[in-house]
Short mmCIF file of C-alpha atoms and ligand atoms in Angstrom, two decimals:
data_model
loop_
_atom_site.label_atom_id
_atom_site.label_comp_id
_atom_site.label_asym_id
_atom_site.label_seq_id
_atom_site.Cartn_x
_atom_site.Cartn_y
_atom_site.Cartn_z
CA UNK A 1 16.43 26.38 0.43
CA UNK A 2 15.02 25.43 3.84
CA UNK A 3 13.50 21.95 4.00
CA UNK A 4 11.62 20.05 6.68
CA UNK A 5 11.84 16.28 6.21
CA UNK A 6 9.54 13.80 7.95
CA UNK A 7 10.14 10.05 7.90
CA UNK A 8 13.88 10.66 8.27
CA UNK A 9 14.62 7.07 9.33
CA UNK A 10 13.16 5.46 6.20
CA UNK A 11 15.00 4.61 2.98
CA UNK A 12 13.84 7.67 1.05
CA UNK A 13 14.29 9.92 4.08
CA UNK A 14 17.89 8.73 4.42
CA UNK A 15 18.51 9.46 0.75
CA UNK A 16 17.27 13.05 1.18
CA UNK A 17 19.65 13.53 4.11
CA UNK A 18 22.55 12.07 2.10
CA UNK A 19 21.83 14.58 -0.67
CA UNK A 20 21.44 17.55 1.72
CA UNK A 21 24.77 16.78 3.45
CA UNK A 22 26.60 17.83 0.27
CA UNK A 23 24.60 21.04 -0.31
CA UNK A 24 25.92 24.22 1.29
CA UNK A 25 22.86 26.24 0.21
CA UNK A 26 20.39 23.88 1.85
CA UNK A 27 19.20 23.72 5.46
CA UNK A 28 17.46 20.45 6.20
CA UNK A 29 15.62 19.78 9.44
CA UNK A 30 15.13 16.00 9.43
CA UNK A 31 12.64 14.45 11.84
CA UNK A 32 12.26 10.79 12.75
CA UNK A 33 8.87 9.48 13.89
CA UNK A 34 10.01 9.91 17.51
CA UNK A 35 10.85 13.57 16.91
CA UNK A 36 7.80 14.50 14.84
CA UNK A 37 4.84 12.15 14.68
CA UNK A 38 2.81 13.13 11.62
CA UNK A 39 -0.37 11.77 13.22
CA UNK A 40 -0.17 14.49 15.89
CA UNK A 41 -0.96 17.73 14.06
CA UNK A 42 -1.28 19.67 17.33
CA UNK A 43 2.50 19.23 17.80
CA UNK A 44 3.50 20.59 14.36
CA UNK A 45 3.65 24.26 15.43
CA UNK A 46 5.58 23.52 18.59
CA UNK A 47 8.24 21.32 16.89
CA UNK A 48 8.57 23.32 13.67
CA UNK A 49 8.37 26.63 15.52
CA UNK A 50 11.86 25.99 16.91
CA UNK A 51 13.34 27.12 13.59
CA UNK A 52 12.49 29.19 10.50
CA UNK A 53 9.40 28.37 8.46
CA UNK A 54 10.61 25.95 5.75
CA UNK A 55 10.26 26.62 2.03
CA UNK A 56 9.35 22.97 1.47
CA UNK A 57 8.03 20.13 3.65
CA UNK A 58 9.14 16.79 2.19
CA UNK A 59 7.02 14.03 3.66
CA UNK A 60 8.71 10.62 3.39
CA UNK A 61 6.83 9.27 6.42
CA UNK A 62 4.36 6.48 5.75
CA UNK A 63 2.99 3.20 7.02
CA UNK A 64 4.65 0.91 4.47
CA UNK A 65 4.03 -2.64 5.76
CA UNK A 66 1.72 -3.68 2.95
CA UNK A 67 0.67 -7.02 4.45
CA UNK A 68 0.26 -5.74 8.03
CA UNK A 69 -2.00 -2.97 6.71
CA UNK A 70 -4.66 -5.63 6.06
CA UNK A 71 -5.08 -6.06 9.83
CA UNK A 72 -3.70 -2.72 11.12
CA UNK A 73 -6.02 -0.89 8.75
CA UNK A 74 -6.92 1.92 11.14
CA UNK A 75 -3.25 2.69 11.83
CA UNK A 76 -2.41 2.62 8.10
CA UNK A 77 -5.35 4.93 7.40
CA UNK A 78 -4.26 7.35 10.15
CA UNK A 79 -0.62 7.59 8.95
CA UNK A 80 -1.21 7.34 5.19
CA UNK A 81 -4.74 8.68 4.87
CA UNK A 82 -5.29 11.38 7.50
CA UNK A 83 -1.82 12.72 8.33
CA UNK A 84 -0.91 13.89 4.78
CA UNK A 85 -4.00 16.12 4.86
CA UNK A 86 -2.89 17.65 8.16
CA UNK A 87 0.60 18.25 6.77
CA UNK A 88 -0.87 19.85 3.64
CA UNK A 89 -3.09 22.09 5.79
CA UNK A 90 -0.05 23.22 7.82
CA UNK A 91 1.77 23.98 4.55
CA UNK A 92 -1.19 26.01 3.27
CA UNK A 93 -1.28 28.04 6.49
CA UNK A 94 2.49 28.66 6.46
CA UNK A 95 2.92 29.33 2.71
CA UNK A 96 5.21 26.32 2.45
CA UNK A 97 5.47 24.00 -0.54
CA UNK A 98 4.65 20.33 0.01
CA UNK A 99 6.33 17.28 -1.47
CA UNK A 100 4.48 14.06 -0.68
CA UNK A 101 5.11 10.53 -1.97
CA UNK A 102 2.41 8.10 -3.00
CA UNK A 103 2.41 4.80 -4.83
CA UNK A 104 1.35 2.82 -7.90
CA UNK A 105 -0.74 0.75 -5.42
CA UNK A 106 -3.50 3.37 -5.82
CA UNK A 107 -4.13 1.59 -9.15
CA UNK A 108 -5.55 -1.91 -9.51
CA UNK A 109 -2.64 -3.19 -11.60
CA UNK A 110 -5.05 -5.41 -13.54
CA UNK A 111 -4.24 -7.11 -16.85
CA UNK A 112 -6.98 -4.94 -18.38
CA UNK A 113 -5.16 -1.79 -17.21
CA UNK A 114 -1.88 -3.20 -18.53
CA UNK A 115 -3.56 -3.62 -21.94
CA UNK A 116 -4.93 -0.05 -21.77
CA UNK A 117 -1.62 1.50 -20.63
CA UNK A 118 1.16 -0.77 -21.95
CA UNK A 119 3.78 1.97 -21.42
CA UNK A 120 2.65 2.54 -17.83
CA UNK A 121 -0.13 4.24 -15.91
CA UNK A 122 -0.58 7.95 -16.74
CA UNK A 123 -1.36 10.25 -13.79
CA UNK A 124 -5.02 10.63 -14.74
CA UNK A 125 -5.79 6.89 -15.00
CA UNK A 126 -8.68 5.83 -12.75
CA UNK A 127 -7.53 4.69 -9.30
CA UNK A 128 -8.85 1.44 -7.81
CA UNK A 129 -6.59 0.01 -5.08
CA UNK A 130 -6.73 -3.73 -4.42
CA UNK A 131 -5.38 -3.73 -0.86
CA UNK A 132 -5.67 -1.76 2.39
CA UNK A 133 -2.27 -0.07 1.98
CA UNK A 134 -3.27 1.22 -1.46
CA UNK A 135 -6.61 2.41 -0.09
CA UNK A 136 -4.85 4.30 2.72
CA UNK A 137 -2.39 5.95 0.30
CA UNK A 138 -5.25 6.95 -1.99
CA UNK A 139 -7.06 8.48 1.00
CA UNK A 140 -3.89 10.50 1.68
CA UNK A 141 -3.86 11.77 -1.91
CA UNK A 142 -7.48 12.84 -1.57
CA UNK A 143 -6.85 14.53 1.80
CA UNK A 144 -4.02 16.56 0.24
CA UNK A 145 -6.10 17.51 -2.79
CA UNK A 146 -9.01 18.63 -0.59
CA UNK A 147 -6.80 21.34 0.97
CA UNK A 148 -6.34 22.90 -2.47
CA UNK A 149 -2.56 22.99 -2.06
CA UNK A 150 -1.82 21.32 -5.40
CA UNK A 151 -3.75 24.00 -7.25
CA UNK A 152 -2.60 26.99 -5.22
CA UNK A 153 1.12 26.43 -4.61
CA UNK A 154 4.00 24.70 -6.34
CA UNK A 155 3.39 21.49 -4.44
CA UNK A 156 4.00 17.93 -5.58
CA UNK A 157 2.20 14.65 -5.07
CA UNK A 158 4.64 12.14 -6.48
CA UNK A 159 3.84 8.50 -7.13
CA UNK A 160 6.63 5.93 -7.17
CA UNK A 161 6.68 2.14 -7.53
CA UNK A 162 8.94 -0.62 -6.18
CA UNK A 163 11.15 1.78 -4.21
CA UNK A 164 14.69 0.42 -3.69
CA UNK A 165 18.06 1.65 -2.44
CA UNK A 166 21.31 0.20 -1.08
CA UNK A 167 20.07 0.81 2.47
CA UNK A 168 16.87 0.08 4.35
CA UNK A 169 14.38 -2.73 3.89
CA UNK A 170 13.51 -3.24 0.23
CA UNK A 171 13.48 -5.93 -2.45
CA UNK A 172 17.11 -5.40 -3.53
CA UNK A 173 18.56 -5.58 -0.01
CA UNK A 174 16.34 -8.59 0.77
CA UNK A 175 17.46 -10.44 -2.39
CA UNK A 176 21.11 -9.60 -1.70
CA UNK A 177 20.82 -11.08 1.80
CA UNK A 178 18.98 -14.21 0.58
CA UNK A 179 21.59 -14.71 -2.19
CA UNK A 180 24.28 -15.06 0.47
CA UNK A 181 22.23 -17.39 2.69
CA UNK A 182 20.07 -19.73 0.61
CA UNK A 183 20.62 -22.28 -2.17
CA UNK A 184 17.13 -21.77 -3.60
CA UNK A 185 15.15 -18.53 -3.74
CA UNK A 186 11.60 -18.39 -5.11
CA UNK A 187 10.64 -15.10 -6.80
CA UNK A 188 7.45 -14.16 -8.61
CA UNK A 189 7.81 -13.57 -12.34
CA UNK A 190 4.31 -12.40 -13.25
CA UNK A 191 4.27 -8.96 -11.63
CA UNK A 192 5.58 -6.32 -14.04
CA UNK A 193 6.93 -2.88 -13.24
CA UNK A 194 10.17 -0.96 -12.88
CA UNK A 195 11.98 -0.39 -9.59
CA UNK A 196 12.44 3.27 -8.65
CA UNK A 197 15.72 4.01 -6.91
CA UNK A 198 15.83 6.50 -4.07
CA UNK A 199 18.73 8.51 -5.49
CA UNK A 200 16.86 8.91 -8.79
CA UNK A 201 13.68 9.86 -6.94
CA UNK A 202 15.45 12.62 -4.98
CA UNK A 203 17.12 13.92 -8.17
CA UNK A 204 13.79 13.88 -10.03
CA UNK A 205 11.97 15.60 -7.16
CA UNK A 206 14.57 18.37 -7.10
CA UNK A 207 14.24 18.83 -10.87
CA UNK A 208 10.47 19.27 -10.45
CA UNK A 209 10.92 21.75 -7.60
CA UNK A 210 13.35 23.70 -9.75
CA UNK A 211 10.89 23.64 -12.67
CA UNK A 212 8.21 25.11 -10.31
CA UNK A 213 6.02 22.11 -11.18
CA UNK A 214 2.93 21.21 -9.22
CA UNK A 215 0.29 18.48 -9.14
CA UNK A 216 0.32 14.68 -9.31
CA UNK A 217 3.38 13.41 -11.17
CA UNK A 218 4.87 9.92 -11.61
CA UNK A 219 8.58 9.35 -11.00
CA UNK A 220 10.82 6.34 -11.42
CA UNK A 221 12.79 4.43 -14.02
CA UNK A 222 12.44 3.66 -17.71
CA UNK A 223 11.89 0.11 -18.98
CA UNK A 224 9.94 -2.76 -17.53
CA UNK A 225 10.75 -6.05 -15.86
CA UNK A 226 9.50 -8.54 -13.30
CA UNK A 227 10.62 -9.10 -9.71
CA UNK A 228 12.44 -12.20 -11.00
CA UNK A 229 14.39 -10.02 -13.46
CA UNK A 230 15.46 -7.75 -10.60
CA UNK A 231 16.44 -10.73 -8.42
CA UNK A 232 18.43 -12.22 -11.30
CA UNK A 233 20.56 -9.07 -11.56
CA UNK A 234 21.12 -8.99 -7.78
CA UNK A 235 22.19 -12.66 -7.77
CA UNK A 236 24.61 -12.01 -10.64
CA UNK A 237 26.32 -9.28 -8.63
CA UNK A 238 26.41 -11.50 -5.51
CA UNK A 239 28.17 -14.20 -7.55
CA UNK A 240 30.63 -11.68 -9.05
CA UNK A 241 31.54 -10.54 -5.54
CA UNK A 242 32.00 -14.14 -4.37
CA UNK A 243 29.26 -13.63 -1.80
CA UNK A 244 26.56 -15.90 -3.23
CA UNK A 245 25.63 -19.25 -1.68
CA UNK A 246 27.53 -21.83 -3.78
CA UNK A 247 24.31 -23.53 -4.88
CA UNK A 248 22.26 -20.36 -5.38
CA UNK A 249 19.42 -20.81 -7.89
CA UNK A 250 16.49 -18.59 -8.76
CA UNK A 251 13.11 -20.31 -9.03
CA UNK A 252 10.58 -18.25 -10.95
CA UNK A 253 7.07 -18.75 -9.64
CA UNK A 254 3.62 -17.31 -10.31
CA UNK A 255 2.11 -14.97 -7.70
CA UNK A 256 -0.44 -17.70 -6.94
CA UNK A 257 2.41 -19.81 -5.50
CA UNK A 258 3.41 -17.02 -3.09
CA UNK A 259 0.25 -16.17 -1.14
CA UNK A 260 0.39 -12.99 0.95
CA UNK A 261 -2.23 -11.33 3.18
CA UNK A 262 -2.43 -8.34 0.81
CA UNK A 263 -3.24 -8.78 -2.88
CA UNK A 264 -0.44 -7.36 -5.06
CA UNK A 265 -1.10 -5.49 -8.34
CA UNK A 266 -0.09 -7.50 -11.39
CA UNK A 267 1.02 -4.35 -13.27
CA UNK A 268 2.99 -1.61 -11.48
CA UNK A 269 4.56 0.40 -14.28
CA UNK A 270 4.10 4.18 -14.03
CA UNK A 271 4.48 6.37 -17.11
CA UNK A 272 6.98 9.19 -16.52
CA UNK A 273 6.02 11.24 -19.58
CA UNK A 274 4.62 14.11 -17.51
CA UNK A 275 7.88 14.31 -15.52
CA UNK A 276 9.75 14.64 -18.82
CA UNK A 277 7.38 17.36 -20.06
CA UNK A 278 8.01 19.41 -16.89
CA UNK A 279 11.77 18.91 -16.69
CA UNK A 280 13.03 17.91 -20.14
CA UNK A 281 14.72 14.96 -18.42
CA UNK A 282 14.39 11.26 -19.24
CA UNK A 283 14.54 8.79 -16.31
CA UNK A 284 17.35 6.20 -16.51
CA UNK A 285 16.55 2.59 -17.38
CA UNK A 286 15.95 0.56 -14.21
CA UNK A 287 18.79 -1.82 -15.14
CA UNK A 288 21.32 1.05 -15.12
CA UNK A 289 20.06 2.37 -11.78
CA UNK A 290 20.08 -1.14 -10.34
CA UNK A 291 23.70 -1.62 -11.48
CA UNK A 292 24.64 1.61 -9.67
CA UNK A 293 22.77 0.45 -6.56
CA UNK A 294 24.53 -2.95 -6.64
CA UNK A 295 27.91 -1.24 -7.04
CA UNK A 296 27.37 0.58 -3.73
CA UNK A 297 29.62 -1.08 -1.13
CA UNK A 298 27.25 -0.14 1.71
CA UNK A 299 24.70 -2.62 0.34
CA UNK A 300 27.09 -5.56 0.63
CA UNK A 301 28.75 -4.49 3.88
CA UNK A 302 25.32 -4.30 5.55
CA UNK A 303 24.51 -7.81 4.27
CA UNK A 304 27.75 -9.25 5.61
CA UNK A 305 27.50 -7.64 9.05
N1 LIG B 1 8.85 1.05 -0.32
C1 LIG B 1 8.21 0.99 -1.48
O1 LIG B 1 8.36 0.03 -2.25
C2 LIG B 1 7.33 2.11 -1.92
C3 LIG B 1 6.68 1.99 -3.14
C4 LIG B 1 5.87 3.03 -3.55
C5 LIG B 1 5.73 4.15 -2.78
N2 LIG B 1 6.36 4.23 -1.58
C6 LIG B 1 6.16 5.44 -0.78
O2 LIG B 1 7.39 6.16 -0.72
C7 LIG B 1 7.50 6.83 0.52
C8 LIG B 1 8.80 6.46 1.21
O3 LIG B 1 8.81 5.04 1.43
P1 LIG B 1 10.04 4.30 2.15
O4 LIG B 1 10.20 2.98 1.48
O5 LIG B 1 11.21 5.22 2.27
O6 LIG B 1 9.42 4.03 3.59
P2 LIG B 1 10.15 3.40 4.87
O7 LIG B 1 11.55 3.05 4.59
O8 LIG B 1 9.22 2.34 5.37
O9 LIG B 1 10.12 4.63 5.87
C9 LIG B 1 8.93 5.16 6.34
C10 LIG B 1 9.29 6.06 7.50
O10 LIG B 1 8.07 6.65 7.97
C11 LIG B 1 8.19 6.77 9.36
N3 LIG B 1 6.89 6.88 9.99
C12 LIG B 1 5.93 5.94 10.11
N4 LIG B 1 4.89 6.43 10.82
C13 LIG B 1 5.22 7.70 11.15
C14 LIG B 1 4.57 8.73 11.89
N5 LIG B 1 3.37 8.54 12.44
N6 LIG B 1 5.19 9.93 12.02
C15 LIG B 1 6.41 10.14 11.47
N7 LIG B 1 7.09 9.21 10.79
C16 LIG B 1 6.49 8.00 10.63
C17 LIG B 1 8.90 5.51 9.79
O11 LIG B 1 9.50 5.73 11.04
P3 LIG B 1 9.59 4.54 12.12
O12 LIG B 1 10.38 3.47 11.46
O13 LIG B 1 10.23 5.17 13.28
O14 LIG B 1 8.16 4.14 12.36
C18 LIG B 1 9.92 5.33 8.68
O15 LIG B 1 11.13 5.94 9.00
C19 LIG B 1 6.24 6.45 1.30
O16 LIG B 1 5.27 7.44 1.12
C20 LIG B 1 5.77 5.18 0.66
O17 LIG B 1 4.38 4.98 0.81
C21 LIG B 1 7.16 3.26 -1.15
#
């Protein structure tokens, strides 16, 4: 399989490269933003023309600073809203499959939605983003759909929530660092979801490619918890490793006590039933995937350095 990867420097992009390094049957051309800027569609042919046409374009590139998107709205819309459509169009013209990642932030995450979908949002639930980042990602979904690629080729628009990994900037690495530095860490305990781990997301994406699936599909972990639950597990591991601040305590707070420029959805759980129908696989519980993530020595060596 020949794969083009954009957003190579991000946490999910790095995970794809880690996977490809152990695959003799896979050729992966990985591009950072400096090597291939997805907002410059007139450069796609020139850059990608230096090698064979890929079978799949995996787009991990995105504008992911949720709070900054409230003020850098035009930039977020260009990267997340317009560029995915241009990538999809290139894929249509080159008979290449597309894998694109979106987010639970396309939904409102309201308590009403939580009551309607207690096991998690299904793919067909009405979208209604509550912040600029979510609006830009929804625009990207619509731009991809308008090319017709999801209907005409085995292409995937995959939504994930609370993406974490042992590397990169995410909630787990942030909590691990704070656990070593601070006696008191405040974490919200009224946002519910399930962290998706990058290694699981790559494995699940590959299973869908293998199953010749196409369309909008939710990936991630089983179970539900709050950010405070996730932080609690990270702090436990920091203590076990003797790395925690001696007076480390977790203070659970409501979202209202942690104001941010962008409104956060209260409910972020995505149902993965459709993924299971396509693949016959059941996602792991988030606690098991988090334990594996916390057992990764690279997480703790990065914190210490
Ligand atoms: N992180 C989450 O919690 C989360 C949750 C749900 C969904 N997602 C989605 O999952 C996907 C992967 O997220 P992630 O956490 O791996 O993101 P990430 O770590 O922030 O990486 C994003 C990457 O995109 C690159 N990029 C930004 N603008 C670009 C451009 N114009 N051209 C090419 N590359 C560009 C960035 O490169 P530079 O650093 O060089 O700019 C960066 O390497 C994204 O679609 C994201 O929206 C993430």
